[in-house]
mmCIF file of C-alpha atoms in Angstrom:
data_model
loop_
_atom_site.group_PDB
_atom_site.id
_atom_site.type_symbol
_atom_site.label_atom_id
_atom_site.label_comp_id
_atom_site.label_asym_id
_atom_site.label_seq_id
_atom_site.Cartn_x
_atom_site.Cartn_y
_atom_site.Cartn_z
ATOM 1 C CA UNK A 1 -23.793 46.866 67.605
ATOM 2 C CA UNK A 2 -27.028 44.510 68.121
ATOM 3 C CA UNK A 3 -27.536 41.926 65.387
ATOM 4 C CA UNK A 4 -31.562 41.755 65.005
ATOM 5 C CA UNK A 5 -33.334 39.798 62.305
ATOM 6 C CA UNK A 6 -31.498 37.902 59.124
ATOM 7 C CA UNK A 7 -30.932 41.271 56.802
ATOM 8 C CA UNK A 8 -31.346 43.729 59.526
ATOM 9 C CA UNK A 9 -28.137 45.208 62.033
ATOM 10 C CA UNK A 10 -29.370 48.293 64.651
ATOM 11 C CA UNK A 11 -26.808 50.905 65.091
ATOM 12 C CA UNK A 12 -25.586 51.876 68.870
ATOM 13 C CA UNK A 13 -28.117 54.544 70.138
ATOM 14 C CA UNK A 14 -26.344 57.596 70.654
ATOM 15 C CA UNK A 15 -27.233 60.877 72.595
ATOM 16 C CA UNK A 16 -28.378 62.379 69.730
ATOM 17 C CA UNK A 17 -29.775 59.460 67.549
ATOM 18 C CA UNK A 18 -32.881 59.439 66.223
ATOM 19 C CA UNK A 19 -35.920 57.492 68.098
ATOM 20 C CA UNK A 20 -35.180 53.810 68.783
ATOM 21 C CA UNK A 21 -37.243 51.527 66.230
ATOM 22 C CA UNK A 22 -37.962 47.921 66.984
ATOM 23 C CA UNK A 23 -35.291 45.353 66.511
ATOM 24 C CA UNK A 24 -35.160 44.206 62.986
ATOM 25 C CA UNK A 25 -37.414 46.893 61.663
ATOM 26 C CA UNK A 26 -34.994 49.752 60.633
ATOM 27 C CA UNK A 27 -37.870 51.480 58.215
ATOM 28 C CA UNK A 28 -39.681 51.940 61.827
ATOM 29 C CA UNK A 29 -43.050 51.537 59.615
ATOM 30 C CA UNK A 30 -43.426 47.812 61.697
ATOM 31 C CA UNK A 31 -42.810 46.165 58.201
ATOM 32 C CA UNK A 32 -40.087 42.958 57.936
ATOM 33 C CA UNK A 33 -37.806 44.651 55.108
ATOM 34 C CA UNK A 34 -37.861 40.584 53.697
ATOM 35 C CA UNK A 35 -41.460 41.423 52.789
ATOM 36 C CA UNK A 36 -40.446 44.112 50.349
ATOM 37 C CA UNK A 37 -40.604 43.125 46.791
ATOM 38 C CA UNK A 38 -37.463 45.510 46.175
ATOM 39 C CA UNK A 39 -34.596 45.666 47.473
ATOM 40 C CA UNK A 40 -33.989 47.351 50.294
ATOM 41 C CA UNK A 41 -30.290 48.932 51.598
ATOM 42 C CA UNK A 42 -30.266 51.104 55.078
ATOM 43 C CA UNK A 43 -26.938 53.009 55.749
ATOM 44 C CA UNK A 44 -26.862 54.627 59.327
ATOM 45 C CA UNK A 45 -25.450 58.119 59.896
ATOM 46 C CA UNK A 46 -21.627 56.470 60.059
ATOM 47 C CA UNK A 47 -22.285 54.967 56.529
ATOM 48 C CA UNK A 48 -22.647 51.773 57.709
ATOM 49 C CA UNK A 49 -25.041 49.094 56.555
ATOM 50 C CA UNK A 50 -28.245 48.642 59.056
ATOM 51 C CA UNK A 51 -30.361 46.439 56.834
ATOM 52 C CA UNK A 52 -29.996 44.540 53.737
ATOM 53 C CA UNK A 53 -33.342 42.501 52.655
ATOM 54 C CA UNK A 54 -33.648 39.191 50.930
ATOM 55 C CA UNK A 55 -34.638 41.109 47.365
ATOM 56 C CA UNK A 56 -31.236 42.690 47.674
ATOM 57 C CA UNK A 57 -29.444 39.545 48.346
ATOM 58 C CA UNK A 58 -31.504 38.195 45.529
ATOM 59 C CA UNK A 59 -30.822 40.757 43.051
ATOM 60 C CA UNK A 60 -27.144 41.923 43.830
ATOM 61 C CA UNK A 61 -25.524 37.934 44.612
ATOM 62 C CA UNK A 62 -24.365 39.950 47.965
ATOM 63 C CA UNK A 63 -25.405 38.049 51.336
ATOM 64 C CA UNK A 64 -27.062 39.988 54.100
ATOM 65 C CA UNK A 65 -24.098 38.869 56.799
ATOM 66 C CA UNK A 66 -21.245 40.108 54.048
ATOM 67 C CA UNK A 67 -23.182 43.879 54.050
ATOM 68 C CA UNK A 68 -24.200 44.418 57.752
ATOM 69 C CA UNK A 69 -21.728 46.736 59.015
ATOM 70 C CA UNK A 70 -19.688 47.543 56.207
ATOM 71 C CA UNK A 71 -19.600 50.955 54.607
ATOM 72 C CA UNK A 72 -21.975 51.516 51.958
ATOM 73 C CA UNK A 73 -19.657 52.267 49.403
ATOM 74 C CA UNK A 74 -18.244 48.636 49.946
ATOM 75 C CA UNK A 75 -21.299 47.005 50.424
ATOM 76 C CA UNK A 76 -22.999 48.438 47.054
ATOM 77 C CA UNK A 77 -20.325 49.401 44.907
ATOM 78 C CA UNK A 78 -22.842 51.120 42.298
ATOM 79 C CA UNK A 79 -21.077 52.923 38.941
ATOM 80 C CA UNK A 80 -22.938 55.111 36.503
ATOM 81 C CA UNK A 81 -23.217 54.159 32.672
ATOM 82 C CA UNK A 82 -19.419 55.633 31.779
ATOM 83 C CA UNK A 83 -17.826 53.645 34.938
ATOM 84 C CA UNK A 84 -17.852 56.200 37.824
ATOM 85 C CA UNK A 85 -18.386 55.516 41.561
ATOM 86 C CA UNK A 86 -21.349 56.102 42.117
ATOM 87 C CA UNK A 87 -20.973 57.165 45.692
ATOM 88 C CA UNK A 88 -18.169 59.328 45.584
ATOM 89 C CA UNK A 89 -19.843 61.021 42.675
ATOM 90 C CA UNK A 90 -22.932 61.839 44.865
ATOM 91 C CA UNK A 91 -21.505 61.860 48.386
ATOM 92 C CA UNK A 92 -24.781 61.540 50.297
ATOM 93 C CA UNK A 93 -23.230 62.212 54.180
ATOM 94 C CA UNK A 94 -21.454 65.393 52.259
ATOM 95 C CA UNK A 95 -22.525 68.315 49.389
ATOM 96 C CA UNK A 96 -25.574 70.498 49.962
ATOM 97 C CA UNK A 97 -27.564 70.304 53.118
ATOM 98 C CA UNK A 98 -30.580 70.915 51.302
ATOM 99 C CA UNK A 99 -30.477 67.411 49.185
ATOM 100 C CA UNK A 100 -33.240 64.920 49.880
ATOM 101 C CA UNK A 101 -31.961 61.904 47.605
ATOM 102 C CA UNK A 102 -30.983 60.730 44.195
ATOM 103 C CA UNK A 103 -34.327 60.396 41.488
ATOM 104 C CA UNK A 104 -34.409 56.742 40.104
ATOM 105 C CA UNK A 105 -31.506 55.751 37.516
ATOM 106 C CA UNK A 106 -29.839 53.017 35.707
ATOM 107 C CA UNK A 107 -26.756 51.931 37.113
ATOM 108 C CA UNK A 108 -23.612 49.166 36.885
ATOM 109 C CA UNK A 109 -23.450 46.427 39.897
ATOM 110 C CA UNK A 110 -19.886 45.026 39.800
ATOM 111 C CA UNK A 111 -19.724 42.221 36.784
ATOM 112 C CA UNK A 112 -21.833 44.744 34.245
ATOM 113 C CA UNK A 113 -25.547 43.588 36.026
ATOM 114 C CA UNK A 114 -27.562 46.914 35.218
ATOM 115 C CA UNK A 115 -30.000 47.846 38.271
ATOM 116 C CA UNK A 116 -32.728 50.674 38.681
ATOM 117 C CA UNK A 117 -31.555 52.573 42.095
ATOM 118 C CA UNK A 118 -33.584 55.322 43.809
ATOM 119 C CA UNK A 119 -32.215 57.082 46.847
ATOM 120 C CA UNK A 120 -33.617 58.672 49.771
ATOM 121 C CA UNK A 121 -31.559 60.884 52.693
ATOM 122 C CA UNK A 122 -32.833 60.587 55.986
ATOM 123 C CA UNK A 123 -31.946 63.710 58.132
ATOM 124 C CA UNK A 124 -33.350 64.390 61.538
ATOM 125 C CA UNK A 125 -34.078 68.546 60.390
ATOM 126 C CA UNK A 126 -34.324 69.802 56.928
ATOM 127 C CA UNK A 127 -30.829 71.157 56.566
ATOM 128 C CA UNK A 128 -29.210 68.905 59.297
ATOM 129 C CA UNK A 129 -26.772 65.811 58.297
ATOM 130 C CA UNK A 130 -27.867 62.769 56.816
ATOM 131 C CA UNK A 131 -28.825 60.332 60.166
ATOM 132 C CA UNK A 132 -29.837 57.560 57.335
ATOM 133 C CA UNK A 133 -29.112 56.911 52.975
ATOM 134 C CA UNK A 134 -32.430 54.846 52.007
ATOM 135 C CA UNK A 135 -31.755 52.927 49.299
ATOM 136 C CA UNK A 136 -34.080 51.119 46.358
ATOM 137 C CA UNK A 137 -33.175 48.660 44.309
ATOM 138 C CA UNK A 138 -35.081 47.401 41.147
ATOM 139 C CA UNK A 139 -34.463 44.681 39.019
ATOM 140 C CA UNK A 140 -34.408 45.705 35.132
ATOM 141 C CA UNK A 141 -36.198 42.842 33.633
ATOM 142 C CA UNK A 142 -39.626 44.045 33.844
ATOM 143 C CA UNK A 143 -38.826 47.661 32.247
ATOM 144 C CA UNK A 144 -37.121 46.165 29.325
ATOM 145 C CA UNK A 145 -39.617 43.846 28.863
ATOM 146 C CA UNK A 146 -42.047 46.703 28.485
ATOM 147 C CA UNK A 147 -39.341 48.699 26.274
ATOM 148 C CA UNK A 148 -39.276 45.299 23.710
ATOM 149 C CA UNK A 149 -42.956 45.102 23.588
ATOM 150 C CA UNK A 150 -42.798 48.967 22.984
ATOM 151 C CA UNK A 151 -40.257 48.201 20.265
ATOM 152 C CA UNK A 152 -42.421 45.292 18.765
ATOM 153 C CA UNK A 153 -45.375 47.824 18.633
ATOM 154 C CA UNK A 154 -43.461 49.947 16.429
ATOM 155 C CA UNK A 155 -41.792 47.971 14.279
ATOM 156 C CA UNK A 156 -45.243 45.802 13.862
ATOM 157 C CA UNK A 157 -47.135 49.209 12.974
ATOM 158 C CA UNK A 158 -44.590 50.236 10.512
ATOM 159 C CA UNK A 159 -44.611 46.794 9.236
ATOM 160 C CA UNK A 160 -48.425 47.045 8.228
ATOM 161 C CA UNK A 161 -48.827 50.735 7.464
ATOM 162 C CA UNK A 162 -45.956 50.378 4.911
ATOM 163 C CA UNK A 163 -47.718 47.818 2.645
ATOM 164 C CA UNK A 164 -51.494 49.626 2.236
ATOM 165 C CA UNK A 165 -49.461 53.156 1.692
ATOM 166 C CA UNK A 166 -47.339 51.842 -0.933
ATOM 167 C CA UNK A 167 -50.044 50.857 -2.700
ATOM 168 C CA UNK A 168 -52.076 53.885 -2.076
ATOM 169 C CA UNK A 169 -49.183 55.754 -3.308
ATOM 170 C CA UNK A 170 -48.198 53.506 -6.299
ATOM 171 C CA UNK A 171 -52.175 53.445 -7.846
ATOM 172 C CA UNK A 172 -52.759 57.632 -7.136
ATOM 173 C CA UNK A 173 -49.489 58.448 -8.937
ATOM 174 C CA UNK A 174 -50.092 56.036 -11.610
ATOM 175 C CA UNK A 175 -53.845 57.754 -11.673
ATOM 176 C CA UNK A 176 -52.809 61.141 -11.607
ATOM 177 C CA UNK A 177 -49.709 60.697 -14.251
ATOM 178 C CA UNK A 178 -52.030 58.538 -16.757
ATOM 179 C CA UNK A 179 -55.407 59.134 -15.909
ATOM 180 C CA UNK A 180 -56.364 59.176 -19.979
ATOM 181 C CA UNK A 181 -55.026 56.084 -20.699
ATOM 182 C CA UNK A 182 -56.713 53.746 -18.410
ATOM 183 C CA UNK A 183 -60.539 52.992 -19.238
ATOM 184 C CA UNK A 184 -63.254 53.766 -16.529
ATOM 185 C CA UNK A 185 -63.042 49.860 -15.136
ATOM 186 C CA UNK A 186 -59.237 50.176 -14.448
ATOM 187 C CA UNK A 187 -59.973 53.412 -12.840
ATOM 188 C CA UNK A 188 -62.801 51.911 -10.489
ATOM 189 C CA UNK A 189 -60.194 48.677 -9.875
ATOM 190 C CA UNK A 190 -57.833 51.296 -8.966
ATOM 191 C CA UNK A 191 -59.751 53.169 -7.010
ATOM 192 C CA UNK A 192 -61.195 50.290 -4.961
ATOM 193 C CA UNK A 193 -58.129 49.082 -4.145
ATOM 194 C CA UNK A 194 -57.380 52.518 -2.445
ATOM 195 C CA UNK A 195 -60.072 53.068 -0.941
ATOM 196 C CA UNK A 196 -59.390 49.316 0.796
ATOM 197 C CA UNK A 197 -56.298 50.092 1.566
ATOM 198 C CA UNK A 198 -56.722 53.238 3.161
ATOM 199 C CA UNK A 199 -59.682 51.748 5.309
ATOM 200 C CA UNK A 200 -56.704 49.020 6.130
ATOM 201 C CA UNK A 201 -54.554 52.063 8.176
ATOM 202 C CA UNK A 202 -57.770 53.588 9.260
ATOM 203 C CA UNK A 203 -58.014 50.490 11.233
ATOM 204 C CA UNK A 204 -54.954 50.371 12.232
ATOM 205 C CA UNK A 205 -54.579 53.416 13.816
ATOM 206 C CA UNK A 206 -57.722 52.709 15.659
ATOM 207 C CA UNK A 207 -56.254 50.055 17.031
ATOM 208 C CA UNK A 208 -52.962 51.745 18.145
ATOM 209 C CA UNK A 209 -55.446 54.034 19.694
ATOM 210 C CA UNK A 210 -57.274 51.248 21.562
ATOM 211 C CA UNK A 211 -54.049 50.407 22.551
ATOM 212 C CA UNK A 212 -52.897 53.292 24.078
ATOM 213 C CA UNK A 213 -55.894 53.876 25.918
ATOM 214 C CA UNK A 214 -56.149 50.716 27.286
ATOM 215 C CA UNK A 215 -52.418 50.582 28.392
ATOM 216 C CA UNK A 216 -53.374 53.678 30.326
ATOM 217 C CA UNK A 217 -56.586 52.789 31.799
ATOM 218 C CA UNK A 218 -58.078 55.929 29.875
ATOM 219 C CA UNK A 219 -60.438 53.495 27.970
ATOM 220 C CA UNK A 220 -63.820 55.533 27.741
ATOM 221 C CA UNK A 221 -67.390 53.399 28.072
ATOM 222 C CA UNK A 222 -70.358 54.948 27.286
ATOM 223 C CA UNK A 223 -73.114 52.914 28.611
ATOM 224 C CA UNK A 224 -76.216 52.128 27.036
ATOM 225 C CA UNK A 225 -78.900 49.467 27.147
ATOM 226 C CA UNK A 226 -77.089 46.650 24.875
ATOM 227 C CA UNK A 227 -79.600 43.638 23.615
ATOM 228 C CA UNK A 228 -76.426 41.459 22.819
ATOM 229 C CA UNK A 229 -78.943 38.922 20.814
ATOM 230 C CA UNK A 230 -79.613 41.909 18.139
ATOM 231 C CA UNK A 231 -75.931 42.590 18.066
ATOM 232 C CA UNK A 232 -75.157 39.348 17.431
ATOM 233 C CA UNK A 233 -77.410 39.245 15.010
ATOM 234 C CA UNK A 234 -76.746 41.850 12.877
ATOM 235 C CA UNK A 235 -73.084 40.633 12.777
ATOM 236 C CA UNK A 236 -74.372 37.500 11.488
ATOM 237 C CA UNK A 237 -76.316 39.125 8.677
ATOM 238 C CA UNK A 238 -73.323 41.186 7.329
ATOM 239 C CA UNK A 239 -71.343 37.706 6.963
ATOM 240 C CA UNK A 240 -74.256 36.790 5.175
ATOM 241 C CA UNK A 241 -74.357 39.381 2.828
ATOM 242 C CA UNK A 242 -71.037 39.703 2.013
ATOM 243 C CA UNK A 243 -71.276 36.072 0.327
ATOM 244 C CA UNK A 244 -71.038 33.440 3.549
ATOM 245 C CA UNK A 245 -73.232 30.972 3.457
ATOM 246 C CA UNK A 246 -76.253 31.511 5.806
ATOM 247 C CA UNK A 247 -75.769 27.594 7.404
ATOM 248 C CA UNK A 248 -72.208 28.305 8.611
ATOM 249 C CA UNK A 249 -73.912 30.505 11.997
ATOM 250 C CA UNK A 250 -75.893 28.914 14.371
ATOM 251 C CA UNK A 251 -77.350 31.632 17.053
ATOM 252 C CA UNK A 252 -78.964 30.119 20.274
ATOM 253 C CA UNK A 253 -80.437 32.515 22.385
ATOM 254 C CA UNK A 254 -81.925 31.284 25.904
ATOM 255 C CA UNK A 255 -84.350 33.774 27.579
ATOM 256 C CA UNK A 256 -84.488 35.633 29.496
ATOM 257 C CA UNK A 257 -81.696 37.363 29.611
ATOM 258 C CA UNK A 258 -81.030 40.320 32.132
ATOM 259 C CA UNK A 259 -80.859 44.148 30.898
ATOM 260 C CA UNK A 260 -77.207 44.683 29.541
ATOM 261 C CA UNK A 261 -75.725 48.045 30.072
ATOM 262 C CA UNK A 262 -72.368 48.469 28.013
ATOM 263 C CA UNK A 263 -70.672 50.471 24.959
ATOM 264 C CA UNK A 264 -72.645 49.071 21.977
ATOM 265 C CA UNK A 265 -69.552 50.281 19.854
ATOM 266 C CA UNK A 266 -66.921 48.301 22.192
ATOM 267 C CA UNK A 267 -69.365 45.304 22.485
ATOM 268 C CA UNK A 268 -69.738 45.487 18.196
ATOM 269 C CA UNK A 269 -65.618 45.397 18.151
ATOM 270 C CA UNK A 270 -65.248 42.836 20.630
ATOM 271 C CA UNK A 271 -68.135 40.109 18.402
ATOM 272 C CA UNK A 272 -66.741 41.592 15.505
ATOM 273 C CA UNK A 273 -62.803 40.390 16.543
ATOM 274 C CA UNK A 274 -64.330 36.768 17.810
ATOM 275 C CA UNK A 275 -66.451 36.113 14.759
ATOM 276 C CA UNK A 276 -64.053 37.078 12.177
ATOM 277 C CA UNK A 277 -61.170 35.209 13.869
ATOM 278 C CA UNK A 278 -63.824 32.420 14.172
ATOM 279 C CA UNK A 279 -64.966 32.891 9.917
ATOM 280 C CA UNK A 280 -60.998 32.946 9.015
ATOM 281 C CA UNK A 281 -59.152 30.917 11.179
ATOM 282 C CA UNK A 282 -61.536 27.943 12.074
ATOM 283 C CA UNK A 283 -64.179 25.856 9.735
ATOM 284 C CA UNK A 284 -67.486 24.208 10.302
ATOM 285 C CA UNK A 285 -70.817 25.630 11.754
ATOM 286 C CA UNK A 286 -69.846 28.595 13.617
ATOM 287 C CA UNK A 287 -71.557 28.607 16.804
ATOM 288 C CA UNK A 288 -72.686 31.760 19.137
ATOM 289 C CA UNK A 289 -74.939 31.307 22.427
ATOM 290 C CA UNK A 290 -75.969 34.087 24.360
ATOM 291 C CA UNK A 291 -76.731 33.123 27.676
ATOM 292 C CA UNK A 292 -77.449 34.620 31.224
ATOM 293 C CA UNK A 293 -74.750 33.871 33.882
ATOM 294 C CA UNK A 294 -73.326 34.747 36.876
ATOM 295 C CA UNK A 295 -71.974 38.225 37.031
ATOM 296 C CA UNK A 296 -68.380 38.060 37.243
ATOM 297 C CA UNK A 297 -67.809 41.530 39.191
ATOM 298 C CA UNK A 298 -68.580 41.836 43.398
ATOM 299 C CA UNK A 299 -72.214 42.880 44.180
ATOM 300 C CA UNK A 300 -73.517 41.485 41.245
ATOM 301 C CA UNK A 301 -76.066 38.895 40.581
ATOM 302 C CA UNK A 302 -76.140 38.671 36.874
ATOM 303 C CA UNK A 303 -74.229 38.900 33.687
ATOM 304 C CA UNK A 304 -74.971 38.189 29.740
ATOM 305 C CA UNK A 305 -72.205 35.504 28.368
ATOM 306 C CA UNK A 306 -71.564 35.221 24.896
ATOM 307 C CA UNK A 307 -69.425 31.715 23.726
ATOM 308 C CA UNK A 308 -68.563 31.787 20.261
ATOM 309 C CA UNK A 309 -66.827 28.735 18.402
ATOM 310 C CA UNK A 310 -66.139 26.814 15.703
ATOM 311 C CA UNK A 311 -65.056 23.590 14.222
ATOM 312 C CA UNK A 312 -61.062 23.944 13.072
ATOM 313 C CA UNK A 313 -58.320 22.458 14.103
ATOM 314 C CA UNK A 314 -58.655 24.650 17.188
ATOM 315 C CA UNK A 315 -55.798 26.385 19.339
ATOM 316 C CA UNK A 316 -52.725 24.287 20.477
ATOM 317 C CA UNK A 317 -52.505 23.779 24.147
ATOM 318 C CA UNK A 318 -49.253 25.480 24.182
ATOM 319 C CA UNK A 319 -50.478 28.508 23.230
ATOM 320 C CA UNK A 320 -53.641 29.177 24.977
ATOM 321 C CA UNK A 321 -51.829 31.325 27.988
ATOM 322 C CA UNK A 322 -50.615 33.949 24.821
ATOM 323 C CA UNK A 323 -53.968 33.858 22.997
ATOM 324 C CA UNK A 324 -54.280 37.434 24.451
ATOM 325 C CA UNK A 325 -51.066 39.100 24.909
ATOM 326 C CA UNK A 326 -50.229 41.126 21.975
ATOM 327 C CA UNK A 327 -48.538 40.248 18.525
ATOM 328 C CA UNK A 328 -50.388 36.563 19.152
ATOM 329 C CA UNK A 329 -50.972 35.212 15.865
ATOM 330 C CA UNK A 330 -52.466 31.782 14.956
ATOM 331 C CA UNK A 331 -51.563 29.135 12.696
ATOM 332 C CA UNK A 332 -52.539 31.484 9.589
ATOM 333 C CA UNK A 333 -50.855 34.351 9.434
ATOM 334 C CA UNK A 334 -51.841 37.605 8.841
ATOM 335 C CA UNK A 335 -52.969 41.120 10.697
ATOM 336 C CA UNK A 336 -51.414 42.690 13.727
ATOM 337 C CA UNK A 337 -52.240 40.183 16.589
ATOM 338 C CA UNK A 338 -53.277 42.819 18.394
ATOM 339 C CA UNK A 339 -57.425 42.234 18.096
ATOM 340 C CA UNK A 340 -57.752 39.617 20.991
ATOM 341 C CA UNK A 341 -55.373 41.882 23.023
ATOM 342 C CA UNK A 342 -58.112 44.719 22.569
ATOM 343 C CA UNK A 343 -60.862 42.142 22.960
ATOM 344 C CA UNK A 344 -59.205 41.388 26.596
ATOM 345 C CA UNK A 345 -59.231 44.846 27.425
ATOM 346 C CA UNK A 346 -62.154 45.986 26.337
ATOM 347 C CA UNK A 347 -64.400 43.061 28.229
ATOM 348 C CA UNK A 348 -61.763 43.611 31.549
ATOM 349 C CA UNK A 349 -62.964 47.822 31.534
ATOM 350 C CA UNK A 350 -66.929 46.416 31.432
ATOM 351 C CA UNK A 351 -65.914 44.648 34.190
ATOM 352 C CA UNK A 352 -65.747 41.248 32.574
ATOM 353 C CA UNK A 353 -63.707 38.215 32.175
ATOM 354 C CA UNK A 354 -62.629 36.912 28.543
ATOM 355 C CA UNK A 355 -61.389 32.572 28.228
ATOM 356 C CA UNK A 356 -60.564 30.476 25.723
ATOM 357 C CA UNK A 357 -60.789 26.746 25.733
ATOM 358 C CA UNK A 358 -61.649 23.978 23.282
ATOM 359 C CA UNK A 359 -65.015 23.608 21.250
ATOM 360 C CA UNK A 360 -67.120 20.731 21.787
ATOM 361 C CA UNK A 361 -66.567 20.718 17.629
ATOM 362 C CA UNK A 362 -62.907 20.423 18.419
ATOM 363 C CA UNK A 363 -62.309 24.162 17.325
ATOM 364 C CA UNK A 364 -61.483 26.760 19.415
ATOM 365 C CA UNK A 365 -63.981 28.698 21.975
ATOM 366 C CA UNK A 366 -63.710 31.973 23.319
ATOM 367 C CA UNK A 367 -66.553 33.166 25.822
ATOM 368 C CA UNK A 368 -66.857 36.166 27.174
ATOM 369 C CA UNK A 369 -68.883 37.424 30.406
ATOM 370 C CA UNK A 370 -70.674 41.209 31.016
ATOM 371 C CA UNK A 371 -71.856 42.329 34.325
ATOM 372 C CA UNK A 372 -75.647 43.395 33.926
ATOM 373 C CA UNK A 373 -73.668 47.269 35.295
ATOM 374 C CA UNK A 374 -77.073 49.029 35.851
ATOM 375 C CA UNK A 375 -77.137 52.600 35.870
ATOM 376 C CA UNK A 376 -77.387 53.732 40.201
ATOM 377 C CA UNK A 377 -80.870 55.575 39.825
ATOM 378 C CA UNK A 378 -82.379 52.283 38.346
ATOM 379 C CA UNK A 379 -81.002 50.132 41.441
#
């Protein structure tokens, strides 16, 4: 045997072998197996170990020089969920002829460490024996990461729809069992507070759908010439109306500004998440300039940024790397904390880039930057 690299043993050539790879390089794709951010386990045709890469070191506490050359079975002594050998279960260099590997599953290192292992037979003719067993290793930690937030989602969303349904429940029952007794103010009282509360999960379920899309990079724009001063605007003047005072918002506009194509219906969610967060979390003048700036995508010259900000206590510097991951809530509690999460990934699918930072005012700033994204037959 010839010892090539750290992680890497070649097996003796023999007369039928298959075609010599480079020292060190038993994928034969001219890739160090060290660069691989999984592990990586080679078995030659005898079973023996031919490569053993630094994320397999890493992520089964087994050294690369206690692995060369030993059987596989030793090496990687794998079990399934109810505490069966792995490899005598699937005996890769044995069974059918016509198997080409084992799909990715969850299975036991020794001590109880559960590992994500995909398998790949290496034969030099479809139905001939196994020359190589390619095997993947995967740490868990990312997938049940994923699987908690998945679990937070749902246990959030049940959280929130189970309060505005109770209610809706509580006040149509009530209607329907006593609707003679109540006088036409109770009824309208009532009736508000259903109509509020169904709006609530109407939202909601929006936002789960936002959610989803976004998660899957299925997140539909439908450009259209965007003046982001009028939009601004018009947010401004439904605060107003609904009873803030008009000398809380301050809009400065600088002109020009460059010709904005977006999704006037994802640009209206993403100023109507910043200013409400900005009305109900923060105090003061709240602040929104519109201003051209450099485009943040490739190819670009231009963009439209919007800052918007306020003069509370602001966010703490502890938490401005989770501002946008989801659940985030402030100081106040209250709603999902998933709005800035849908924020982010609405302004990311224009193309964008969302920050957050400290006001001037002391209160917290979030500014967000569009590419101008001009339509190809107007370039």
């Amino acid at each position: 045997m010839s010892v090539g690299m750290s992680g890497t043993r070649d097996a003796q050539a023999g007369p039928d072998a298959p075609a010599p790879r480079p020292a060190g390089d038993p994928t034969g794709l001219g890739i160090d197996p060290d660069d691989l951010p999984d592990g990586l386990v080679v078995a030659d045709e005898h079973g023996h170990v031919v490569c053993f890469n630094a994320a397999a070191q890493r992520i089964t506490a087994v050294s690369a020089a206690d692995a060369l050359g030993q059987r596989l079975d030793k090496a990687l002594p794998l079990e399934d969920l109810e505490g069966r050998r792995w490899w005598q279960l699937t005996d890769p260099y044995g069974g059918l002829a016509i198997r080409v590997g084992q799909p990715e599953r969850n299975l036991l290192l020794p001590g109880g460490r559960e590992v994500l292992v995909t398998v790949r037979y290496v034969r030099g003719e479809p139905t001939g024996p196994v020359r190589r067993v390619v095997v993947s290793i995967r740490d868990t930690e990312a997938r049940r990461r994923t699987e908690r937030s998945h679990a937070e989602l749902i246990a959030t969303v049940a959280h929130e729809l189970r309060s505005p349904l109770t209610s809706v429940k509580g006040f149509t029952a009530t209607l329907l069992a006593k609707w003679s007794r109540f006088t036409d103010d109770q009824k309208r009282l009532m009736l508000e507070t259903v109509d509020a509360d169904a709006d609530r999960v109407t939202r909601l379920i929006a936002e789960l759908l936002d959610i989803s899309r976004i998660d899957s990079g299925r997140l539909e724009l439908r450009r259209q010439p965007v003046d982001m001063g009028a939009a601004v605007g018009r947010h401004i003047q439904a605060y107003v109306a609904a009873g803030q005072p008009a000398d809380r918002f301050l809009l400065r506009l600088e002109q020009p500004l460059p010709a904005l194509w977006a999704d006037p219906d994802k640009v209206d969610q993403v100023l109507s998440n910043l200013l409400e967060n900005a009305v109900r979390h923060g105090e003061g003048t709240v602040t929104i300039d519109v201003t051209p700036a450099a485009s943040p995508r490739e190819g670009e010259d231009t963009g439209t940024s919007v800052t918007v900000s306020d003069e509370g206590a602001g966010i703490p510097e502890e938490s401005m790397n989770r501002v946008f991951t989801r659940f985030w809530r402030g100081s106040k509690r209250g709603g999902t904390g998933l709005g800035l999460y849908i924020v982010k990934g609405i302004v990311e699918a224009h193309g964008g880039v969302i920050t957050v930072g400290r006001a001037p005012g002391g209160g917290a700033e979030f500014r967000f930057t569009l590419p101008v994204s001009l339509p190809a037959y107007l370039t």
